[in-house]
JSON list of C-alpha atoms and ligand atoms in Angstrom, two decimals:
[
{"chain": "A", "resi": 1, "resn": "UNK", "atom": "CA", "xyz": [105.82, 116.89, 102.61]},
{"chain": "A", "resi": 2, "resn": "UNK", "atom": "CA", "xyz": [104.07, 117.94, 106.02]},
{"chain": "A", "resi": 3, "resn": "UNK", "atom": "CA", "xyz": [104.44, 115.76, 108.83]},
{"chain": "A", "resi": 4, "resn": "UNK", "atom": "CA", "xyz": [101.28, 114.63, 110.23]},
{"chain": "A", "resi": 5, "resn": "UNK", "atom": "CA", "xyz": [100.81, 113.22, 113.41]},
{"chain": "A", "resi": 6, "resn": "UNK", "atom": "CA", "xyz": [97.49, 112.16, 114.43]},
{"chain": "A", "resi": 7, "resn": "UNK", "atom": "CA", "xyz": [98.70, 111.26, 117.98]},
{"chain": "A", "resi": 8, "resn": "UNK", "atom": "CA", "xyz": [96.08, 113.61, 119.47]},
{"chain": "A", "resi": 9, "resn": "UNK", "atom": "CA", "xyz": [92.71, 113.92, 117.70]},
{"chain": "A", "resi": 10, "resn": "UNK", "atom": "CA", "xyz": [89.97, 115.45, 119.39]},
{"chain": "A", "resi": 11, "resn": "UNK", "atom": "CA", "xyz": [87.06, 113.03, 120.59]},
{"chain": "A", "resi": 12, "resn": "UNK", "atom": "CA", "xyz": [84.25, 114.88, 119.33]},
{"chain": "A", "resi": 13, "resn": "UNK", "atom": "CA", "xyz": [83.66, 113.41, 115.86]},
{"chain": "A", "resi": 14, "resn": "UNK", "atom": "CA", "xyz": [82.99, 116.79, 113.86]},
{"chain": "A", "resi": 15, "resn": "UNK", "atom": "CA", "xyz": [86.71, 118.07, 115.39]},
{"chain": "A", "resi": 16, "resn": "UNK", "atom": "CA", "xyz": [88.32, 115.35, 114.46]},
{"chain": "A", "resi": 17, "resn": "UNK", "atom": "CA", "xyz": [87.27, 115.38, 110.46]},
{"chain": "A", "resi": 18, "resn": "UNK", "atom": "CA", "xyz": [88.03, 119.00, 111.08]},
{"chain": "A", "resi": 19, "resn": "UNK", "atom": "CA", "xyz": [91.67, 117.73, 111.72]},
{"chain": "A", "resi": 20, "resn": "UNK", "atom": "CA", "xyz": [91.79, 115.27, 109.08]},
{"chain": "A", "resi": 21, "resn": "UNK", "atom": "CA", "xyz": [90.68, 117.48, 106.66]},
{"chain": "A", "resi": 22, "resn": "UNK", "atom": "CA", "xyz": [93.56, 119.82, 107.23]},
{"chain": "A", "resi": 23, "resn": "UNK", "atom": "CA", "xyz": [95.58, 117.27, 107.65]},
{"chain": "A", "resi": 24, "resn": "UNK", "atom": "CA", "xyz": [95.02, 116.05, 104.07]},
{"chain": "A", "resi": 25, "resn": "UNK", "atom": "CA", "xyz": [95.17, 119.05, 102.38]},
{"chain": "A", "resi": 26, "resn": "UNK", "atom": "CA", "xyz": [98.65, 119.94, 104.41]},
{"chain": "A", "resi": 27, "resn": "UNK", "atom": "CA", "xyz": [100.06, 116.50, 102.99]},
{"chain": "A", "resi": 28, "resn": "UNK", "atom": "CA", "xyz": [98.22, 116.52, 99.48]},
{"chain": "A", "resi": 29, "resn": "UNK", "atom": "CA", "xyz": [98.87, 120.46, 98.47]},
{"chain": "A", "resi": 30, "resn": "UNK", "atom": "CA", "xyz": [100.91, 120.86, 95.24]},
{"chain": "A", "resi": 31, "resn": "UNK", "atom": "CA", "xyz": [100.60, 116.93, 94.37]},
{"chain": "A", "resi": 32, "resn": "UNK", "atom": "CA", "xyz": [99.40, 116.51, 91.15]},
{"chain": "A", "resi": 33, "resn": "UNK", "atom": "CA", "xyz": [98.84, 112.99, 91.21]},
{"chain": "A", "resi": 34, "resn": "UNK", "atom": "CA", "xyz": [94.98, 111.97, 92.01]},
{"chain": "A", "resi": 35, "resn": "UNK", "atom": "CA", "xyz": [95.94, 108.43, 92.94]},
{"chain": "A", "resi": 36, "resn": "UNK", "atom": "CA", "xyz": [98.41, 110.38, 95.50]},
{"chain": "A", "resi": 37, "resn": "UNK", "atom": "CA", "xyz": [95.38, 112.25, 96.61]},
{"chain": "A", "resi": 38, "resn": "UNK", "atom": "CA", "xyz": [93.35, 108.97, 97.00]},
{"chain": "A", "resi": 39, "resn": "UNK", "atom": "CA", "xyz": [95.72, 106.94, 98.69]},
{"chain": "A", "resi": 40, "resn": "UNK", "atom": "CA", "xyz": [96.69, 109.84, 101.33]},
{"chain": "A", "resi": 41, "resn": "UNK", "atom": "CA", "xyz": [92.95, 110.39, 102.52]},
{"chain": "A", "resi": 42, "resn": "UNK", "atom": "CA", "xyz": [92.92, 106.94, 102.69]},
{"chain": "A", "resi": 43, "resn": "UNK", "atom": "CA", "xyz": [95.25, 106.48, 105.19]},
{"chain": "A", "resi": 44, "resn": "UNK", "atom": "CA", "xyz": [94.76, 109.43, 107.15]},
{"chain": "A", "resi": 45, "resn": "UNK", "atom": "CA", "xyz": [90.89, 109.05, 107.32]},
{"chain": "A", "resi": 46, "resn": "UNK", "atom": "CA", "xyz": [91.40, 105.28, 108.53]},
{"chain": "A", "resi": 47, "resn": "UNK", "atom": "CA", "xyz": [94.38, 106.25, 111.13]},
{"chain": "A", "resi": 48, "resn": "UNK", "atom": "CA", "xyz": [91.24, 108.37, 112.57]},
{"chain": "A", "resi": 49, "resn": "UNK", "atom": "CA", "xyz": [88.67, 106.27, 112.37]},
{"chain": "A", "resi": 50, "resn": "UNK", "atom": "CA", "xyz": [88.94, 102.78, 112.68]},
{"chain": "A", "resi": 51, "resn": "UNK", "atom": "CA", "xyz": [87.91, 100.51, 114.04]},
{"chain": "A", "resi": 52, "resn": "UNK", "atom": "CA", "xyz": [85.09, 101.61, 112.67]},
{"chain": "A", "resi": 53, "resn": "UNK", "atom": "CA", "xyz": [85.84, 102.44, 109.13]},
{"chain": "A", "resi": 54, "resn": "UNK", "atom": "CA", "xyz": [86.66, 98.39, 108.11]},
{"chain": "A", "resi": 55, "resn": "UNK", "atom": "CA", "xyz": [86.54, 99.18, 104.63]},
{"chain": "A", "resi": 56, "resn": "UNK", "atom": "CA", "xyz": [87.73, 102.42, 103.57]},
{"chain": "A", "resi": 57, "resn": "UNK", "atom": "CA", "xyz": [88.80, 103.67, 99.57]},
{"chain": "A", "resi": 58, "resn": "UNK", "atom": "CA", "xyz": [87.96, 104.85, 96.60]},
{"chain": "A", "resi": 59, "resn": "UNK", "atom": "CA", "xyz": [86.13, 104.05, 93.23]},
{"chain": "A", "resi": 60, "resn": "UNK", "atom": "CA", "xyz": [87.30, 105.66, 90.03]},
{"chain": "A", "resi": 61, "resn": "UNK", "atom": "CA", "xyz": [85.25, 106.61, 86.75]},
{"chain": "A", "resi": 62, "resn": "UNK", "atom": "CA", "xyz": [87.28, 105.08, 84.78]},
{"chain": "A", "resi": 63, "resn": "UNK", "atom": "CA", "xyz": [88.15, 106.89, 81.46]},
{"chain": "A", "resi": 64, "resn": "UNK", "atom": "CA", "xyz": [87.98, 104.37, 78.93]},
{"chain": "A", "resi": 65, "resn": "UNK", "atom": "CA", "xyz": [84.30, 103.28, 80.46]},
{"chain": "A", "resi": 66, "resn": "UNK", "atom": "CA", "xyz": [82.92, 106.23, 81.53]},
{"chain": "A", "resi": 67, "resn": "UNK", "atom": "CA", "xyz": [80.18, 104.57, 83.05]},
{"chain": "A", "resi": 68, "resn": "UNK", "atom": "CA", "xyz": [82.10, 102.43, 85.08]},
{"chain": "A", "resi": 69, "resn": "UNK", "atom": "CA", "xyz": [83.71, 102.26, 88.59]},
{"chain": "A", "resi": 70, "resn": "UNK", "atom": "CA", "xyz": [87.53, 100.74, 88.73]},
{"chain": "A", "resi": 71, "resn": "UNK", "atom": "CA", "xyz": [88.68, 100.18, 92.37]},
{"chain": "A", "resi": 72, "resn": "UNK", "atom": "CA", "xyz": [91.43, 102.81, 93.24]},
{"chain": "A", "resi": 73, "resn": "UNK", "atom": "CA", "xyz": [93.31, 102.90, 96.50]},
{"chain": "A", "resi": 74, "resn": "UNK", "atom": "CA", "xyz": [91.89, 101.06, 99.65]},
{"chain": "A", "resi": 75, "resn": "UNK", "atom": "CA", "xyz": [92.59, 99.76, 103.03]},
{"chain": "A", "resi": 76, "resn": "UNK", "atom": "CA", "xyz": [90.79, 97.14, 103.98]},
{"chain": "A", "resi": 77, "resn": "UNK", "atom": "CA", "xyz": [89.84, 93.15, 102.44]},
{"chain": "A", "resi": 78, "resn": "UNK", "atom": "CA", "xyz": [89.94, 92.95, 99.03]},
{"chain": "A", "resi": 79, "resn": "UNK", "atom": "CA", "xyz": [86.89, 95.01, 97.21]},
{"chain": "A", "resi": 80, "resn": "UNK", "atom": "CA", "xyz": [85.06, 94.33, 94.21]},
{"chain": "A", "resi": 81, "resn": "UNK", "atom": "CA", "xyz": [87.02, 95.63, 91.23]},
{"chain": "A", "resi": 82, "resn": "UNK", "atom": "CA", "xyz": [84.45, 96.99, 89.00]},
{"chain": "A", "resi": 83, "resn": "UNK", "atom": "CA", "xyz": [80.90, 98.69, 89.84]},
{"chain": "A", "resi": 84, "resn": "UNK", "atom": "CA", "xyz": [78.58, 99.61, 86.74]},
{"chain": "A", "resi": 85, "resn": "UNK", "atom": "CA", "xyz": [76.90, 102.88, 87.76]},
{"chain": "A", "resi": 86, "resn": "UNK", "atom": "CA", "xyz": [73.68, 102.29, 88.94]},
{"chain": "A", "resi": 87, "resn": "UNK", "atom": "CA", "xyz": [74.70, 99.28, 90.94]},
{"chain": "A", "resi": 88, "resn": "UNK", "atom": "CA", "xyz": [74.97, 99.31, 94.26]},
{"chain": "A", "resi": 89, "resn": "UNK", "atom": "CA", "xyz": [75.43, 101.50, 96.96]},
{"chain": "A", "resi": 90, "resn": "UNK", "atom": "CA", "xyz": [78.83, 103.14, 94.95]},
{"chain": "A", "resi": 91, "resn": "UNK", "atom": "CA", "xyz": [77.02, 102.66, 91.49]},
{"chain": "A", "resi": 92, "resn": "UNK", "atom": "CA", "xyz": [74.06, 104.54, 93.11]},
{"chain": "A", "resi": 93, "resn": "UNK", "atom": "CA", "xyz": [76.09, 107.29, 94.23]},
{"chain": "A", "resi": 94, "resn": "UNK", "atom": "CA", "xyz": [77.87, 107.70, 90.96]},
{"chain": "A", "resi": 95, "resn": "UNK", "atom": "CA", "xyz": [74.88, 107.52, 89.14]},
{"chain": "A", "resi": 96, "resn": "UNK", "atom": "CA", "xyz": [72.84, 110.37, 91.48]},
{"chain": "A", "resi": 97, "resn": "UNK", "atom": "CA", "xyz": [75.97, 112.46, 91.85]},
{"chain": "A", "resi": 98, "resn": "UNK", "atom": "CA", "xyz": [74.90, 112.17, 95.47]},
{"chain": "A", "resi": 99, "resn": "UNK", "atom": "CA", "xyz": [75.65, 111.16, 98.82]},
{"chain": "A", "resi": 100, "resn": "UNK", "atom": "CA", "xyz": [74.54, 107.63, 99.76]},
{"chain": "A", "resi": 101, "resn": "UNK", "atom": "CA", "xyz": [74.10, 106.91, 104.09]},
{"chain": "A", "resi": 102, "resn": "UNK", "atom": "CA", "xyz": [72.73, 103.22, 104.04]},
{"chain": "A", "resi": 103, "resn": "UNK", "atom": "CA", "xyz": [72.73, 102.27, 107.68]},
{"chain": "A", "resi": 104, "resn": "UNK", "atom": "CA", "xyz": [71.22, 98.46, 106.70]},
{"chain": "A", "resi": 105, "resn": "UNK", "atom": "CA", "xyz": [73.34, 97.28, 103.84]},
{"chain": "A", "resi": 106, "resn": "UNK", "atom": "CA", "xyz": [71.22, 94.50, 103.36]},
{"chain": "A", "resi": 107, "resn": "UNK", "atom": "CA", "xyz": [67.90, 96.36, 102.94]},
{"chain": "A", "resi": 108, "resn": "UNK", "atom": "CA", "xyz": [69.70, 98.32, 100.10]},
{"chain": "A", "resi": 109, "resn": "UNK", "atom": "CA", "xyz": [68.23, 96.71, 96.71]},
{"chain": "A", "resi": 110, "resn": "UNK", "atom": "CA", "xyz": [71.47, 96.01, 94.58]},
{"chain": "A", "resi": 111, "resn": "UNK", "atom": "CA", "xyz": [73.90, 95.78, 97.14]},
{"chain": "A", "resi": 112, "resn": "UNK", "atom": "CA", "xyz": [76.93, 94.44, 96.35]},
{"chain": "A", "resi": 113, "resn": "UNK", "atom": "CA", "xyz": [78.36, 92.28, 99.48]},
{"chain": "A", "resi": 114, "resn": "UNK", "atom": "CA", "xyz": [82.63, 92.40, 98.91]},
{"chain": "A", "resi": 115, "resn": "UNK", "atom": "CA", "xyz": [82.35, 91.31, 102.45]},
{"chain": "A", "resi": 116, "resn": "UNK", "atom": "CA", "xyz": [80.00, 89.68, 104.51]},
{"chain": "A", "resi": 117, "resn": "UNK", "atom": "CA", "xyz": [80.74, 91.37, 107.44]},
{"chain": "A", "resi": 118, "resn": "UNK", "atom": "CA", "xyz": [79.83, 94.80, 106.19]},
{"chain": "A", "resi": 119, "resn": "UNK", "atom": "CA", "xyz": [76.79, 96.08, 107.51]},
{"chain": "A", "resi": 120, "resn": "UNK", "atom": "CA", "xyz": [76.58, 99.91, 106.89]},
{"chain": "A", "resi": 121, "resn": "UNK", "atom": "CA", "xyz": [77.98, 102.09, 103.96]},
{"chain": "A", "resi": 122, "resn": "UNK", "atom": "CA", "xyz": [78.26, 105.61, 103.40]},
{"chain": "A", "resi": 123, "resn": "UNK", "atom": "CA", "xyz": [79.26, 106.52, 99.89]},
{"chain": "A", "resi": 124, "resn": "UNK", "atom": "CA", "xyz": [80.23, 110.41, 98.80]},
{"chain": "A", "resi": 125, "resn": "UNK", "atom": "CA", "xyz": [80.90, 111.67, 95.49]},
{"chain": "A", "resi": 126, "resn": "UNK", "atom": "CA", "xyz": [84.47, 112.83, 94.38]},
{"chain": "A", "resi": 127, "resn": "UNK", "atom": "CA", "xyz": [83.97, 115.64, 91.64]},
{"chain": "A", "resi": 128, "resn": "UNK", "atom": "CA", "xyz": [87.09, 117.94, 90.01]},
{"chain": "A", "resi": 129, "resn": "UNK", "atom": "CA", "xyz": [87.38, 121.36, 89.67]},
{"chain": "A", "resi": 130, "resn": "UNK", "atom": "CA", "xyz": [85.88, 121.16, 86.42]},
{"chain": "A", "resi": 131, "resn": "UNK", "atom": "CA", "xyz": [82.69, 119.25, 88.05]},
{"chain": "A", "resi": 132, "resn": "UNK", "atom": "CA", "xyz": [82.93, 116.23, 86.52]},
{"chain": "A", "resi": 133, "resn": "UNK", "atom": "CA", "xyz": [82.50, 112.81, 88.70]},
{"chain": "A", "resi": 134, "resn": "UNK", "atom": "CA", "xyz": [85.79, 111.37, 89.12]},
{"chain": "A", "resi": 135, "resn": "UNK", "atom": "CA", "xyz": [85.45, 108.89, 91.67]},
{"chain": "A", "resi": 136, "resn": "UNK", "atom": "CA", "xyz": [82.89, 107.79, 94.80]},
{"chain": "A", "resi": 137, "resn": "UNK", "atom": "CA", "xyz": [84.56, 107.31, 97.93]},
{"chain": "A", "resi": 138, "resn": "UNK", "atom": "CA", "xyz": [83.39, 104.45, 100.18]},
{"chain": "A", "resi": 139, "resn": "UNK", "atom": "CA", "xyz": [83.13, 103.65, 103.66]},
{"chain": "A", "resi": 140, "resn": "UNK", "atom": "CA", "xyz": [81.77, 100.65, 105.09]},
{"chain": "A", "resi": 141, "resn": "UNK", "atom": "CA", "xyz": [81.34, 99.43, 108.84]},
{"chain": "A", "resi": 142, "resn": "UNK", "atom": "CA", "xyz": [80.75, 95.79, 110.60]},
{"chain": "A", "resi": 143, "resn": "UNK", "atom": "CA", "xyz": [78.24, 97.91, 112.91]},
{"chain": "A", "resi": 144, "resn": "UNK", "atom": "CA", "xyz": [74.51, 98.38, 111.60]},
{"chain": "A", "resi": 145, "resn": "UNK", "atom": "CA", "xyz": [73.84, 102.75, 111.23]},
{"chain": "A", "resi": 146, "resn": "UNK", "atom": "CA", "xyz": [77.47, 103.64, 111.66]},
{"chain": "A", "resi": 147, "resn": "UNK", "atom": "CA", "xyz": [77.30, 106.70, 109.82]},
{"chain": "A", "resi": 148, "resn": "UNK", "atom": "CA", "xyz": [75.20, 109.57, 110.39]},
{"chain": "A", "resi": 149, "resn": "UNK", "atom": "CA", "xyz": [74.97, 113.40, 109.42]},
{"chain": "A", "resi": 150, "resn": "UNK", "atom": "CA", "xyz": [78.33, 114.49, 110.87]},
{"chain": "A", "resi": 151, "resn": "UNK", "atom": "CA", "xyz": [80.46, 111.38, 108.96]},
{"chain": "A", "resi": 152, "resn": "UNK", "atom": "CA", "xyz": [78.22, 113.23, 106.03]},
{"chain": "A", "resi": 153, "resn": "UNK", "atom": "CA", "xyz": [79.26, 116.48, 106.11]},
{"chain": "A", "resi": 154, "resn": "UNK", "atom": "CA", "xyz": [82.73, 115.51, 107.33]},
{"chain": "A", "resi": 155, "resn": "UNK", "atom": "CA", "xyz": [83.00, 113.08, 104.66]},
{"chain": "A", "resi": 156, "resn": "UNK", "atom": "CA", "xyz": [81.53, 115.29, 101.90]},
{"chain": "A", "resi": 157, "resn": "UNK", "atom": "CA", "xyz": [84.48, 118.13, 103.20]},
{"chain": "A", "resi": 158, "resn": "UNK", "atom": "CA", "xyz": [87.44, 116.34, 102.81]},
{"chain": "A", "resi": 159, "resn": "UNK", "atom": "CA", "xyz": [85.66, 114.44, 99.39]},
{"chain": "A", "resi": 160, "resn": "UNK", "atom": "CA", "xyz": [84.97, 118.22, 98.26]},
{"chain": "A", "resi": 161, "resn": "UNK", "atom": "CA", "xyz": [88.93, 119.66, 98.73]},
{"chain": "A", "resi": 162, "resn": "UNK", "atom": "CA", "xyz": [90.52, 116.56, 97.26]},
{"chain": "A", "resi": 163, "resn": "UNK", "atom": "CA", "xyz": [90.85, 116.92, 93.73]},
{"chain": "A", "resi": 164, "resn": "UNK", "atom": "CA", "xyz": [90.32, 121.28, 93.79]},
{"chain": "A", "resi": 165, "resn": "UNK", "atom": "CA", "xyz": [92.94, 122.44, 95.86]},
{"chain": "A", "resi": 166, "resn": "UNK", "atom": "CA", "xyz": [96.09, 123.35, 94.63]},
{"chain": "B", "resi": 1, "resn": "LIG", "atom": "N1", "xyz": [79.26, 97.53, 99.01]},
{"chain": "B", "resi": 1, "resn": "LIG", "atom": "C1", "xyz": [79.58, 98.29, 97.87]},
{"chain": "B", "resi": 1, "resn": "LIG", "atom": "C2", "xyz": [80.59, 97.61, 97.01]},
{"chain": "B", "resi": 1, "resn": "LIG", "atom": "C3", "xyz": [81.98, 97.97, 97.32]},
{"chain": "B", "resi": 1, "resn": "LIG", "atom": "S1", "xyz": [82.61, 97.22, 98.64]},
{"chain": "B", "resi": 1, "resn": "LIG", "atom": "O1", "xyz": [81.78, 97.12, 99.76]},
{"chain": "B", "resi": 1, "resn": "LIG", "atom": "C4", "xyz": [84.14, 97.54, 98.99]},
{"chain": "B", "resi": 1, "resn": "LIG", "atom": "C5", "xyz": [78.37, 98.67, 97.04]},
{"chain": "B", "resi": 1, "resn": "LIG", "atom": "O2", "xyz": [77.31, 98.07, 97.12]},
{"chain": "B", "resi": 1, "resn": "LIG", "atom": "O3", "xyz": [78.53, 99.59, 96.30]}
]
């Protein structure tokens, strides 16, 4: 496995997913395991970004209710374990195939509150090389508009390698 050290990531925000990213797909690369996958982007992505990522993991279709989110791997206080598509800000985002950037949690009809002290969410879809949704990945923040274009496309990146590369 690569080592990664994360000692010195660059301060400007689109750099540093830069770094993650390859980071990731250093450590990931010839692991079959998606739950490997999941669980190492994890890490790495909260090693670079909290404070401000409090709640940071993944939501997985899961295959014997396709319409259904299962939690997956996390860090953070405990999440919700199940998400019907269509609910919420992950259910939303599996149900769109698209990005969701809610900087008010609590103007977001549906939202489901894990924790109180989450205030904004940015949830990205998680598709395999085949295209089919496999899992949302979720970020929420204590701070209101935490996320903006450049957690997007950073985000969206490291979402897009995960389950495609070899
Ligand atoms: N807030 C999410 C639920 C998941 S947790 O916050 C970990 C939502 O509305 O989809």
């Amino acid at each position: 496995m690569a080592e990664v050290s994360l000692s010195d990531l660059p301060a400007d925000k689109a750099e540093r997913y830069a770094v993650v990213r390859r980071e990731i797909a250093a450590v990931i690369a010839g692991e079959p395991s998606h739950v490997a996958r999941y669980a190492t982007a994890t890490s790495l992505l909260v090693q670079a970004f909290a404070p401000r990522f409090f709640w940071t993991g993944f939501y997985l279709v899961d295959p014997d209710k396709p319409s259904e989110l299962v939690v997956g791997p996390y860090q953070g206080t405990l999440g919700c374990l199940r998400i019907p598509f269509g609910k919420g800000v992950c259910g939303a985002a599996a149900a769109q195939r698209a990005t969701q950037l809610v900087p008010d949690v609590h103007a977001f009809p549906g939202h489901i509150a894990c924790d109180s002290r989450s205030n904004s969410e940015i949830v990205v879809p998680v598709f395999d090389a085949a295209g089919r949704l496999a899992a949302v990945l979720d970020v929420d923040s204590t701070e209101l508009a935490a996320f903006d274009v450049v957690d997007q496309a950073g985000l969206e990146a490291i979402c897009a390698d995960l389950l495609t590369t070899p």
